[in-house]
Amino acid sequence: MTSVHSRREPDRRAGRPHAGTPCGEDGPARPLVAAPVGPWGRADRLRDRVRPPRFPNRFLDVTEFGAVGDGERDCTAAIRAAIQLCAQAGGGHVVVPAGRFLTGPVHLLSNVNLYVSDEATVAFSRDPAAYLPGVRGRWGGLDLVGPSPLVYAHRQRNVGVSGGGVLDGGADERHWWPWTGLPEHGWRQGDPSEAAARERLRSLAERGVRVSERVFGARDALRPQFVQPYRCRNVVIDGVTVLNAPMAAVNPVSCENVLVQHVAVRATGPDGVGCAVESSRRVRVRGCDLDASERALAVLGGQGEDGRHPDVPSSEVLVEDCALRGAREAVVVGAGAQQVFLSGLRVSGSRTDTALRVRGGSRAGRTVGEVHVRDVDVDTVDGAVVRIVADEGGAGWTRGARPAVLGVGIHGLTVERAGRSLEIRGRSDAPVRGVALRDVDVRRVDEPALVEGVEGLRCEEVRENGVPAAGAVPASSVPEPRRE
């Protein structure tokens, strides 16, 4: 039997985690002190509360279980055996050394950290059959039983992915992306497409069909998510580079106490999302470089009936010191999210349409509240820098649900160029209330702000084109962009 090592190991420079420091932690825990009153005082307390899990000083090298880093041999069984033995022994680190290791889905277990060494690449299979049978997870905001995410954990405690190595999802114009049904991403007439499955999933959710009966398989052509811990507690994702994502790259769903830090993401394919926090509580994202095609960062809940369960809105989410690149929408906050703090963000990219979008959304019908933003630098935005809409998609709420946005504060926002600085759309039955902007400088702007149906809008030291901002025009005079 392969031995289980329980000894001090070299530090990260030698390709392994330092045994004396918990994975992802900066050092000894700081003592909790009374924070100043106000939203950023609450953010300080949240920062101290989100701590990475500690893993035992136990290290299992996947090559000792038969894995070979030649990029050709299938290492799925070896990696799975290392994780299982590590968990059975009480937990620790499963180490992927230098090399390119081809594998199917990696399913993490409690108290196990997958450590991807600096010169290592975990390359995921492009064979759809490798991700079946299906597992319970979330796809497009809706729960289902479908293809396994590439890195997955279900109802586990104390799990992690760390190290300086690479997770390569293998998606391109010949693998995964064509399933969108879009010719620009490789689809050709007669190829599989996820369109029918997407609509069937929405229909099942709207009719309240139990998740265990929403089963999707090989014929449905649903792209797998990448890193998706699902209903887990105490999660750390630290230091890895995530490339070639089929869809969302980092996607904690219904989790509690999550730390995502120093992660680099390249999710430049269709529906590419850098980090999507869904239905999760007490989450900290910091020091990440998120390059995505659709959304660099999203803080969301579930959709429709799935979005009205009491545990699904994301809450207490702190995002700090991140670079958001390339995405059509840099940040999206919606579907009932509460207490979201965004600080020290840098937004860049030639196709950015919106830097911050806050939406209520007609499907979930939840109230978004307490979104606080400070110290954000934006390069170029084609549309509105900040877009706040209580109801996107029109009426059609069920069970009396009414979306709303209550409380958005922005302090310290600098924009080089934008189509317009602000767009707010509220209605009497879908209100926007309590929006405050302070120290906002849009150095070059083309169109005036659009504002309608907002109560309690406060602006202080807001400048456009080098002068104090002029009045807004009614949003109803401009057609609303179509959004999903």
Coordinates of C-alpha atoms in Angstrom, one line a residue:
M1 CA 0.0 0.0 0.0
T2 CA 1.2 3.5 -0.8
S3 CA 2.5 5.2 2.4
V4 CA 0.8 8.3 3.9
H5 CA 3.5 10.8 4.8
S6 CA 2.9 12.9 8.0
R7 CA 6.1 15.0 8.2
R8 CA 7.3 18.5 7.5
E9 CA 7.7 19.2 3.8
P10 CA 9.6 21.8 1.8
D11 CA 7.9 25.1 1.3
R12 CA 6.2 26.3 -1.9
R13 CA 9.4 27.1 -3.6
A14 CA 10.1 23.3 -3.6
G15 CA 6.7 22.7 -5.1
R16 CA 4.8 21.8 -1.9
P17 CA 2.8 23.7 0.7
H18 CA 4.5 24.8 3.9
A19 CA 3.4 22.4 6.6
G20 CA 3.3 25.0 9.3
T21 CA 0.9 27.5 7.7
P22 CA -2.8 26.7 6.8
C23 CA -3.3 26.7 3.0
G24 CA -4.1 30.2 1.7
E25 CA -3.6 31.9 5.1
D26 CA -1.4 35.0 5.5
G27 CA -0.1 34.0 8.9
P28 CA -1.4 33.9 12.4
A29 CA -5.0 34.9 12.8
R30 CA -5.4 38.6 13.8
P31 CA -7.3 39.3 16.9
L32 CA -10.9 40.5 16.4
V33 CA -11.2 44.1 17.3
A34 CA -14.1 46.5 17.4
A35 CA -14.6 47.9 13.9
P36 CA -15.9 51.4 13.2
V37 CA -19.6 51.8 12.7
G38 CA -20.8 51.7 9.1
P39 CA -20.7 49.5 6.0
W40 CA -16.9 49.3 5.8
G41 CA -16.7 48.5 9.5
R42 CA -18.9 45.6 8.7
A43 CA -16.6 44.7 5.8
D44 CA -13.6 44.7 8.2
R45 CA -15.4 42.3 10.5
L46 CA -16.2 40.1 7.5
R47 CA -12.6 40.1 6.4
D48 CA -11.6 38.7 9.8
R49 CA -14.3 36.1 9.9
V50 CA -13.5 34.5 6.6
R51 CA -10.6 32.2 7.3
P52 CA -9.2 29.3 5.2
P53 CA -9.5 25.8 6.5
R54 CA -6.5 24.1 8.2
F55 CA -5.3 20.9 6.7
P56 CA -3.2 18.2 8.5
N57 CA 0.5 17.9 7.8
R58 CA 0.0 14.9 5.5
F59 CA 1.1 14.8 1.9
L60 CA 0.3 12.3 -0.8
D61 CA 2.0 12.6 -4.1
V62 CA -0.3 11.4 -7.0
T63 CA 2.6 9.8 -8.8
E64 CA 2.8 7.3 -5.9
F65 CA -0.7 6.2 -6.9
G66 CA 0.3 5.6 -10.6
A67 CA -0.2 9.1 -12.0
V68 CA 2.2 10.0 -14.8
G69 CA 2.7 13.6 -15.9
D70 CA 3.2 13.0 -19.6
G71 CA 0.0 14.6 -20.8
E72 CA -1.1 11.4 -22.4
R73 CA -2.0 8.7 -19.8
D74 CA -5.3 9.0 -17.9
C75 CA -4.6 9.8 -14.2
T76 CA -8.2 9.9 -13.1
A77 CA -8.1 6.7 -11.0
A78 CA -4.7 7.7 -9.4
I79 CA -5.9 11.2 -8.4
R80 CA -9.2 9.7 -7.1
A81 CA -7.3 7.1 -5.0
A82 CA -5.0 9.7 -3.5
I83 CA -8.0 11.9 -2.5
Q84 CA -9.9 8.9 -1.0
L85 CA -6.9 7.6 1.0
C86 CA -6.0 11.1 2.2
A87 CA -9.6 11.7 3.4
Q88 CA -9.7 8.2 5.1
A89 CA -6.4 9.0 6.9
G90 CA -7.9 12.3 8.4
G91 CA -7.1 14.7 5.6
G92 CA -4.1 16.6 4.3
H93 CA -2.7 17.6 0.9
V94 CA -2.9 15.7 -2.3
V95 CA 0.1 17.0 -4.3
V96 CA 0.4 17.2 -8.1
P97 CA 4.1 17.5 -8.9
A98 CA 5.7 19.0 -12.0
G99 CA 4.3 17.7 -15.3
R100 CA 1.1 17.6 -17.3
F101 CA -1.5 15.2 -15.8
L102 CA -4.5 14.3 -17.9
T103 CA -7.6 13.5 -15.8
G104 CA -11.4 13.4 -15.7
P105 CA -13.4 15.2 -13.0
V106 CA -11.7 15.7 -9.6
H107 CA -14.1 15.2 -6.7
L108 CA -12.7 16.6 -3.5
L109 CA -13.6 15.2 0.0
S110 CA -13.6 16.7 3.4
N111 CA -10.3 17.9 4.9
V112 CA -8.5 17.4 1.6
N113 CA -6.5 20.1 -0.3
L114 CA -5.5 19.5 -3.9
Y115 CA -2.1 21.2 -4.2
V116 CA -1.0 21.9 -7.8
S117 CA 2.7 22.6 -7.8
D118 CA 4.3 25.5 -9.6
E119 CA 5.3 23.5 -12.7
A120 CA 2.2 21.3 -12.8
T121 CA -0.8 21.3 -15.1
V122 CA -3.9 19.4 -14.4
A123 CA -5.4 18.9 -17.9
F124 CA -9.0 17.9 -18.0
S125 CA -10.4 15.3 -20.4
R126 CA -12.4 16.6 -23.4
D127 CA -14.4 13.4 -23.5
P128 CA -18.0 14.3 -22.4
A129 CA -18.5 10.7 -21.2
A130 CA -15.9 11.3 -18.6
Y131 CA -18.2 13.6 -16.7
L132 CA -21.1 11.2 -16.4
P133 CA -23.0 9.8 -14.5
G134 CA -24.3 13.2 -13.5
V135 CA -24.0 14.9 -10.1
R136 CA -26.2 17.4 -8.3
G137 CA -25.0 21.0 -9.0
R138 CA -26.1 24.2 -10.6
W139 CA -26.1 25.3 -14.2
G140 CA -27.3 28.7 -15.5
G141 CA -28.6 29.6 -12.0
L142 CA -30.8 26.5 -11.7
D143 CA -30.2 23.3 -9.8
L144 CA -30.1 20.0 -11.6
V145 CA -28.5 16.6 -11.9
G146 CA -26.1 17.0 -14.8
P147 CA -22.5 16.6 -16.0
S148 CA -19.9 16.8 -13.2
P149 CA -18.0 20.0 -12.9
L150 CA -14.3 19.5 -13.6
V151 CA -13.4 20.2 -10.0
Y152 CA -16.3 19.4 -7.7
A153 CA -17.2 18.8 -4.1
H154 CA -20.7 18.1 -2.7
R155 CA -21.6 18.7 1.0
Q156 CA -18.0 18.5 2.1
R157 CA -16.2 20.5 4.9
N158 CA -12.7 21.9 4.7
V159 CA -11.8 21.5 1.0
G160 CA -9.2 23.4 -1.0
V161 CA -7.4 23.8 -4.3
S162 CA -4.1 25.6 -4.1
G163 CA -0.6 26.0 -5.4
G164 CA 1.0 27.9 -8.2
G165 CA 0.1 25.5 -11.0
V166 CA -2.5 25.4 -13.8
L167 CA -6.0 23.9 -14.2
D168 CA -6.6 23.6 -17.9
G169 CA -10.2 22.9 -18.9
G170 CA -9.4 22.2 -22.5
A171 CA -12.3 24.2 -24.0
D172 CA -11.9 25.7 -27.5
E173 CA -13.7 26.0 -30.8
R174 CA -13.7 22.2 -31.2
H175 CA -14.4 21.2 -27.6
W176 CA -17.3 22.3 -25.3
W177 CA -17.8 25.8 -26.9
P178 CA -19.6 24.6 -30.0
W179 CA -22.4 23.3 -27.8
T180 CA -23.6 26.8 -27.4
G181 CA -25.1 26.5 -30.9
L182 CA -23.2 29.6 -32.0
P183 CA -21.2 29.3 -35.3
E184 CA -18.7 31.9 -34.1
H185 CA -17.7 29.4 -31.4
G186 CA -17.3 26.4 -33.7
W187 CA -20.9 25.1 -34.0
R188 CA -21.9 23.6 -37.4
Q189 CA -25.3 22.5 -38.6
G190 CA -26.0 19.0 -37.2
D191 CA -23.7 19.4 -34.2
P192 CA -25.0 19.0 -30.6
S193 CA -26.5 22.1 -29.0
E194 CA -27.5 22.9 -25.4
A195 CA -30.3 25.2 -26.4
A196 CA -33.1 22.6 -26.0
A197 CA -31.7 21.4 -22.6
R198 CA -31.4 24.9 -21.3
E199 CA -35.1 25.6 -22.1
R200 CA -36.1 22.2 -20.6
L201 CA -34.3 23.0 -17.4
R202 CA -36.0 26.4 -17.1
S203 CA -39.4 24.7 -17.6
L204 CA -38.7 22.1 -15.0
A205 CA -37.7 24.7 -12.5
E206 CA -40.7 26.9 -13.2
R207 CA -43.0 24.0 -12.7
G208 CA -41.4 23.2 -9.4
V209 CA -40.1 19.7 -10.4
R210 CA -37.8 18.3 -7.8
V211 CA -34.1 18.7 -8.4
S212 CA -33.6 14.9 -8.3
E213 CA -35.9 14.6 -11.3
R214 CA -34.1 17.2 -13.4
V215 CA -31.7 14.8 -14.9
F216 CA -29.5 15.7 -17.9
G217 CA -27.1 13.4 -19.7
A218 CA -25.0 12.9 -22.8
R219 CA -27.7 13.9 -25.3
D220 CA -28.3 17.2 -23.7
A221 CA -24.9 18.7 -24.5
L222 CA -24.6 20.9 -21.4
R223 CA -21.1 22.3 -20.9
P224 CA -19.7 21.5 -17.5
Q225 CA -18.8 24.1 -14.9
F226 CA -15.1 24.3 -14.0
V227 CA -14.5 24.6 -10.2
Q228 CA -17.8 24.2 -8.4
P229 CA -17.9 23.4 -4.7
Y230 CA -21.6 22.8 -4.0
R231 CA -23.2 23.1 -0.6
C232 CA -19.8 23.0 1.1
R233 CA -18.4 24.7 4.2
N234 CA -14.9 26.1 4.6
V235 CA -13.5 26.3 1.1
V236 CA -10.2 27.8 -0.1
I237 CA -9.1 28.3 -3.7
D238 CA -5.7 29.9 -3.7
G239 CA -3.0 30.7 -6.2
V240 CA -3.9 28.5 -9.1
T241 CA -4.3 29.6 -12.7
V242 CA -7.6 28.5 -14.4
L243 CA -7.5 28.3 -18.2
N244 CA -9.9 27.4 -21.0
A245 CA -13.1 27.2 -19.0
P246 CA -16.1 25.6 -20.7
M247 CA -18.4 28.1 -18.9
A248 CA -17.9 29.6 -15.4
A249 CA -14.4 29.2 -14.1
V250 CA -14.7 29.5 -10.3
N251 CA -18.3 29.0 -9.1
P252 CA -19.0 28.3 -5.3
V253 CA -22.7 27.5 -5.0
S254 CA -24.6 27.4 -1.7
C255 CA -21.4 27.4 0.3
E256 CA -20.4 29.1 3.6
N257 CA -17.0 30.5 4.5
V258 CA -15.2 30.7 1.2
L259 CA -11.8 32.3 0.4
V260 CA -10.8 32.8 -3.2
Q261 CA -7.4 34.6 -3.5
H262 CA -4.5 35.1 -5.9
V263 CA -6.3 33.2 -8.6
A264 CA -5.8 34.0 -12.3
V265 CA -8.6 33.1 -14.6
R266 CA -8.8 33.1 -18.4
A267 CA -12.5 32.4 -19.3
T268 CA -12.6 33.9 -22.7
G269 CA -15.0 31.6 -24.5
P270 CA -18.8 31.9 -24.8
D271 CA -20.6 32.8 -21.5
G272 CA -17.2 33.1 -19.9
V273 CA -17.4 34.0 -16.2
G274 CA -14.3 34.5 -14.1
C275 CA -15.8 34.1 -10.6
A276 CA -19.5 33.6 -9.9
V277 CA -20.5 33.5 -6.3
E278 CA -23.9 31.9 -6.1
S279 CA -26.2 31.5 -3.1
S280 CA -23.2 31.6 -0.8
R281 CA -22.5 33.3 2.6
R282 CA -19.4 34.8 4.0
V283 CA -17.2 34.9 0.9
R284 CA -13.9 36.8 0.4
V285 CA -12.4 37.2 -3.1
R286 CA -9.1 39.1 -3.1
G287 CA -6.0 39.7 -5.2
C288 CA -7.4 37.8 -8.3
D289 CA -6.9 38.5 -12.0
L290 CA -10.2 37.7 -13.7
D291 CA -10.2 37.8 -17.5
A292 CA -13.5 36.7 -18.9
S293 CA -15.7 37.3 -22.0
E294 CA -19.1 37.8 -20.3
R295 CA -18.7 38.6 -16.6
A296 CA -15.5 38.9 -14.7
L297 CA -17.3 38.8 -11.3
A298 CA -20.8 37.9 -10.4
V299 CA -22.6 37.7 -7.0
L300 CA -25.9 36.0 -7.5
G301 CA -28.6 33.7 -6.2
G302 CA -30.8 31.1 -7.9
Q303 CA -33.4 31.8 -10.5
G304 CA -37.1 31.4 -10.4
E305 CA -38.5 29.0 -7.8
D306 CA -34.9 27.9 -7.1
G307 CA -34.1 31.5 -6.1
R308 CA -36.9 31.8 -3.5
H309 CA -35.7 29.3 -1.0
P310 CA -34.5 31.0 2.2
D311 CA -30.9 29.8 1.8
V312 CA -30.1 30.9 -1.7
P313 CA -29.4 34.7 -1.7
S314 CA -25.6 35.4 -1.6
S315 CA -24.8 37.5 1.4
E316 CA -21.7 38.9 3.2
V317 CA -19.4 39.0 0.1
L318 CA -16.2 41.0 0.2
V319 CA -14.2 41.5 -3.0
E320 CA -10.9 43.4 -2.8
D321 CA -7.9 44.3 -4.9
C322 CA -8.9 42.4 -8.1
A323 CA -8.2 43.1 -11.8
L324 CA -11.3 42.6 -13.9
R325 CA -10.4 42.3 -17.6
G326 CA -12.1 42.0 -21.0
A327 CA -15.6 41.2 -19.8
R328 CA -18.7 42.7 -21.3
E329 CA -19.9 43.3 -17.7
A330 CA -17.1 43.7 -15.1
V331 CA -19.3 43.1 -12.0
V332 CA -22.9 41.9 -11.8
V333 CA -24.8 41.8 -8.4
G334 CA -28.3 40.4 -8.4
A335 CA -30.8 37.7 -7.5
G336 CA -31.3 38.8 -3.9
A337 CA -27.6 39.5 -3.0
Q338 CA -27.2 41.3 0.3
Q339 CA -24.2 43.0 2.0
V340 CA -21.8 43.0 -1.0
F341 CA -18.6 45.0 -0.6
L342 CA -16.4 45.9 -3.6
S343 CA -13.1 47.6 -3.0
G344 CA -10.0 48.4 -4.9
L345 CA -11.1 47.0 -8.3
R346 CA -9.4 47.8 -11.6
V347 CA -11.6 47.4 -14.7
S348 CA -10.1 47.2 -18.2
G349 CA -10.9 45.8 -21.6
S350 CA -11.9 47.0 -25.1
R351 CA -15.4 45.5 -25.0
T352 CA -16.7 46.4 -21.6
D353 CA -20.3 47.7 -21.7
T354 CA -20.9 48.1 -18.0
A355 CA -18.5 48.3 -15.0
L356 CA -21.2 47.6 -12.4
R357 CA -24.7 46.2 -12.9
V358 CA -27.0 45.8 -10.0
R359 CA -30.3 44.1 -10.9
G360 CA -33.3 42.8 -9.1
G361 CA -34.5 40.5 -11.9
S362 CA -38.0 39.3 -12.5
R363 CA -37.3 35.6 -12.3
A364 CA -36.0 35.5 -8.7
G365 CA -38.1 38.4 -7.6
R366 CA -35.8 39.2 -4.7
T367 CA -34.6 42.4 -3.2
V368 CA -30.9 43.3 -3.7
G369 CA -29.7 45.4 -0.8
E370 CA -26.6 47.0 0.7
V371 CA -24.1 47.0 -2.2
H372 CA -21.1 49.2 -1.2
V373 CA -18.4 50.2 -3.6
R374 CA -15.2 52.2 -3.1
D375 CA -11.9 52.9 -4.8
V376 CA -12.6 51.6 -8.3
D377 CA -10.6 52.5 -11.4
V378 CA -12.2 52.0 -14.8
D379 CA -10.6 52.3 -18.2
T380 CA -13.2 52.4 -21.0
V381 CA -16.9 51.6 -20.9
D382 CA -19.1 51.7 -24.0
G383 CA -22.4 51.9 -22.1
A384 CA -23.2 53.0 -18.6
V385 CA -20.5 52.7 -16.0
V386 CA -23.1 52.0 -13.3
R387 CA -26.4 50.4 -14.3
I388 CA -29.1 49.8 -11.6
V389 CA -32.3 48.1 -12.7
A390 CA -34.8 46.7 -10.2
D391 CA -36.7 44.7 -12.8
E392 CA -34.9 43.3 -15.9
G393 CA -37.1 41.5 -18.3
G394 CA -40.5 43.0 -17.4
A395 CA -43.3 41.6 -15.3
G396 CA -44.1 38.0 -14.9
W397 CA -43.4 37.5 -11.3
T398 CA -45.0 34.5 -9.5
R399 CA -46.3 34.0 -6.0
G400 CA -46.4 37.8 -5.4
A401 CA -42.6 38.3 -5.7
R402 CA -41.6 41.8 -6.5
P403 CA -37.9 42.7 -7.2
A404 CA -36.3 45.8 -5.8
V405 CA -32.9 47.4 -5.2
L406 CA -32.4 49.1 -1.9
G407 CA -29.2 50.7 -0.9
V408 CA -26.2 51.2 -3.3
G409 CA -23.3 53.3 -2.1
I410 CA -20.4 54.3 -4.4
H411 CA -17.5 56.3 -3.0
G412 CA -14.4 56.8 -5.1
L413 CA -14.9 55.9 -8.7
T414 CA -12.6 57.1 -11.5
V415 CA -13.4 56.4 -15.2
E416 CA -11.3 57.4 -18.2
R417 CA -14.1 57.2 -20.8
A418 CA -17.7 56.1 -20.9
G419 CA -20.8 56.2 -23.0
R420 CA -22.7 57.5 -19.9
S421 CA -21.9 57.6 -16.2
L422 CA -25.2 56.3 -14.7
E423 CA -28.4 54.5 -15.6
I424 CA -31.1 53.8 -13.1
R425 CA -34.4 52.3 -14.0
G426 CA -37.0 51.7 -11.3
R427 CA -40.8 51.4 -11.2
S428 CA -43.5 51.9 -8.6
D429 CA -43.9 48.1 -8.2
A430 CA -40.1 47.5 -8.7
P431 CA -38.4 50.3 -6.9
V432 CA -34.8 51.6 -6.6
R433 CA -34.1 53.4 -3.4
G434 CA -31.2 54.8 -1.5
V435 CA -28.5 55.3 -4.2
A436 CA -25.5 57.5 -3.1
L437 CA -22.6 58.5 -5.3
R438 CA -19.6 60.4 -3.8
D439 CA -16.3 61.4 -5.4
V440 CA -17.0 60.1 -8.9
D441 CA -15.0 61.4 -11.8
V442 CA -15.9 60.3 -15.3
R443 CA -13.2 62.2 -17.3
R444 CA -14.8 61.8 -20.7
V445 CA -18.5 60.9 -21.1
D446 CA -20.6 61.0 -24.3
E447 CA -24.2 61.0 -23.1
P448 CA -26.1 62.3 -20.0
A449 CA -27.1 60.0 -17.2
L450 CA -30.5 58.2 -17.4
V451 CA -32.5 58.2 -14.2
E452 CA -36.1 57.1 -13.7
G453 CA -38.1 55.7 -10.7
V454 CA -35.4 56.1 -8.0
E455 CA -36.1 57.4 -4.5
G456 CA -33.3 59.0 -2.4
L457 CA -30.6 59.5 -5.1
R458 CA -27.8 61.5 -3.5
C459 CA -24.8 62.8 -5.5
E460 CA -21.7 64.6 -4.0
E461 CA -18.6 65.6 -5.9
V462 CA -19.7 63.9 -9.1
R463 CA -17.8 65.2 -12.2
E464 CA -18.2 64.6 -15.9
N465 CA -15.9 65.9 -18.5
G466 CA -14.1 67.9 -15.9
V467 CA -17.1 69.8 -14.5
P468 CA -19.8 69.0 -12.0
A469 CA -22.3 66.6 -13.5
A470 CA -25.4 68.0 -15.2
G471 CA -28.9 66.7 -14.6
A472 CA -30.0 63.4 -15.9
V473 CA -32.6 62.7 -18.6
P474 CA -35.6 60.3 -18.1
A475 CA -34.6 56.7 -18.6
S476 CA -37.9 56.1 -20.4
S477 CA -36.7 58.2 -23.3
V478 CA -34.1 55.6 -24.2
P479 CA -34.9 52.0 -25.0
E480 CA -33.7 49.5 -22.4
P481 CA -30.9 47.2 -23.6
R482 CA -32.0 43.6 -23.8
R483 CA -30.4 41.4 -21.1
E484 CA -30.6 37.7 -20.2

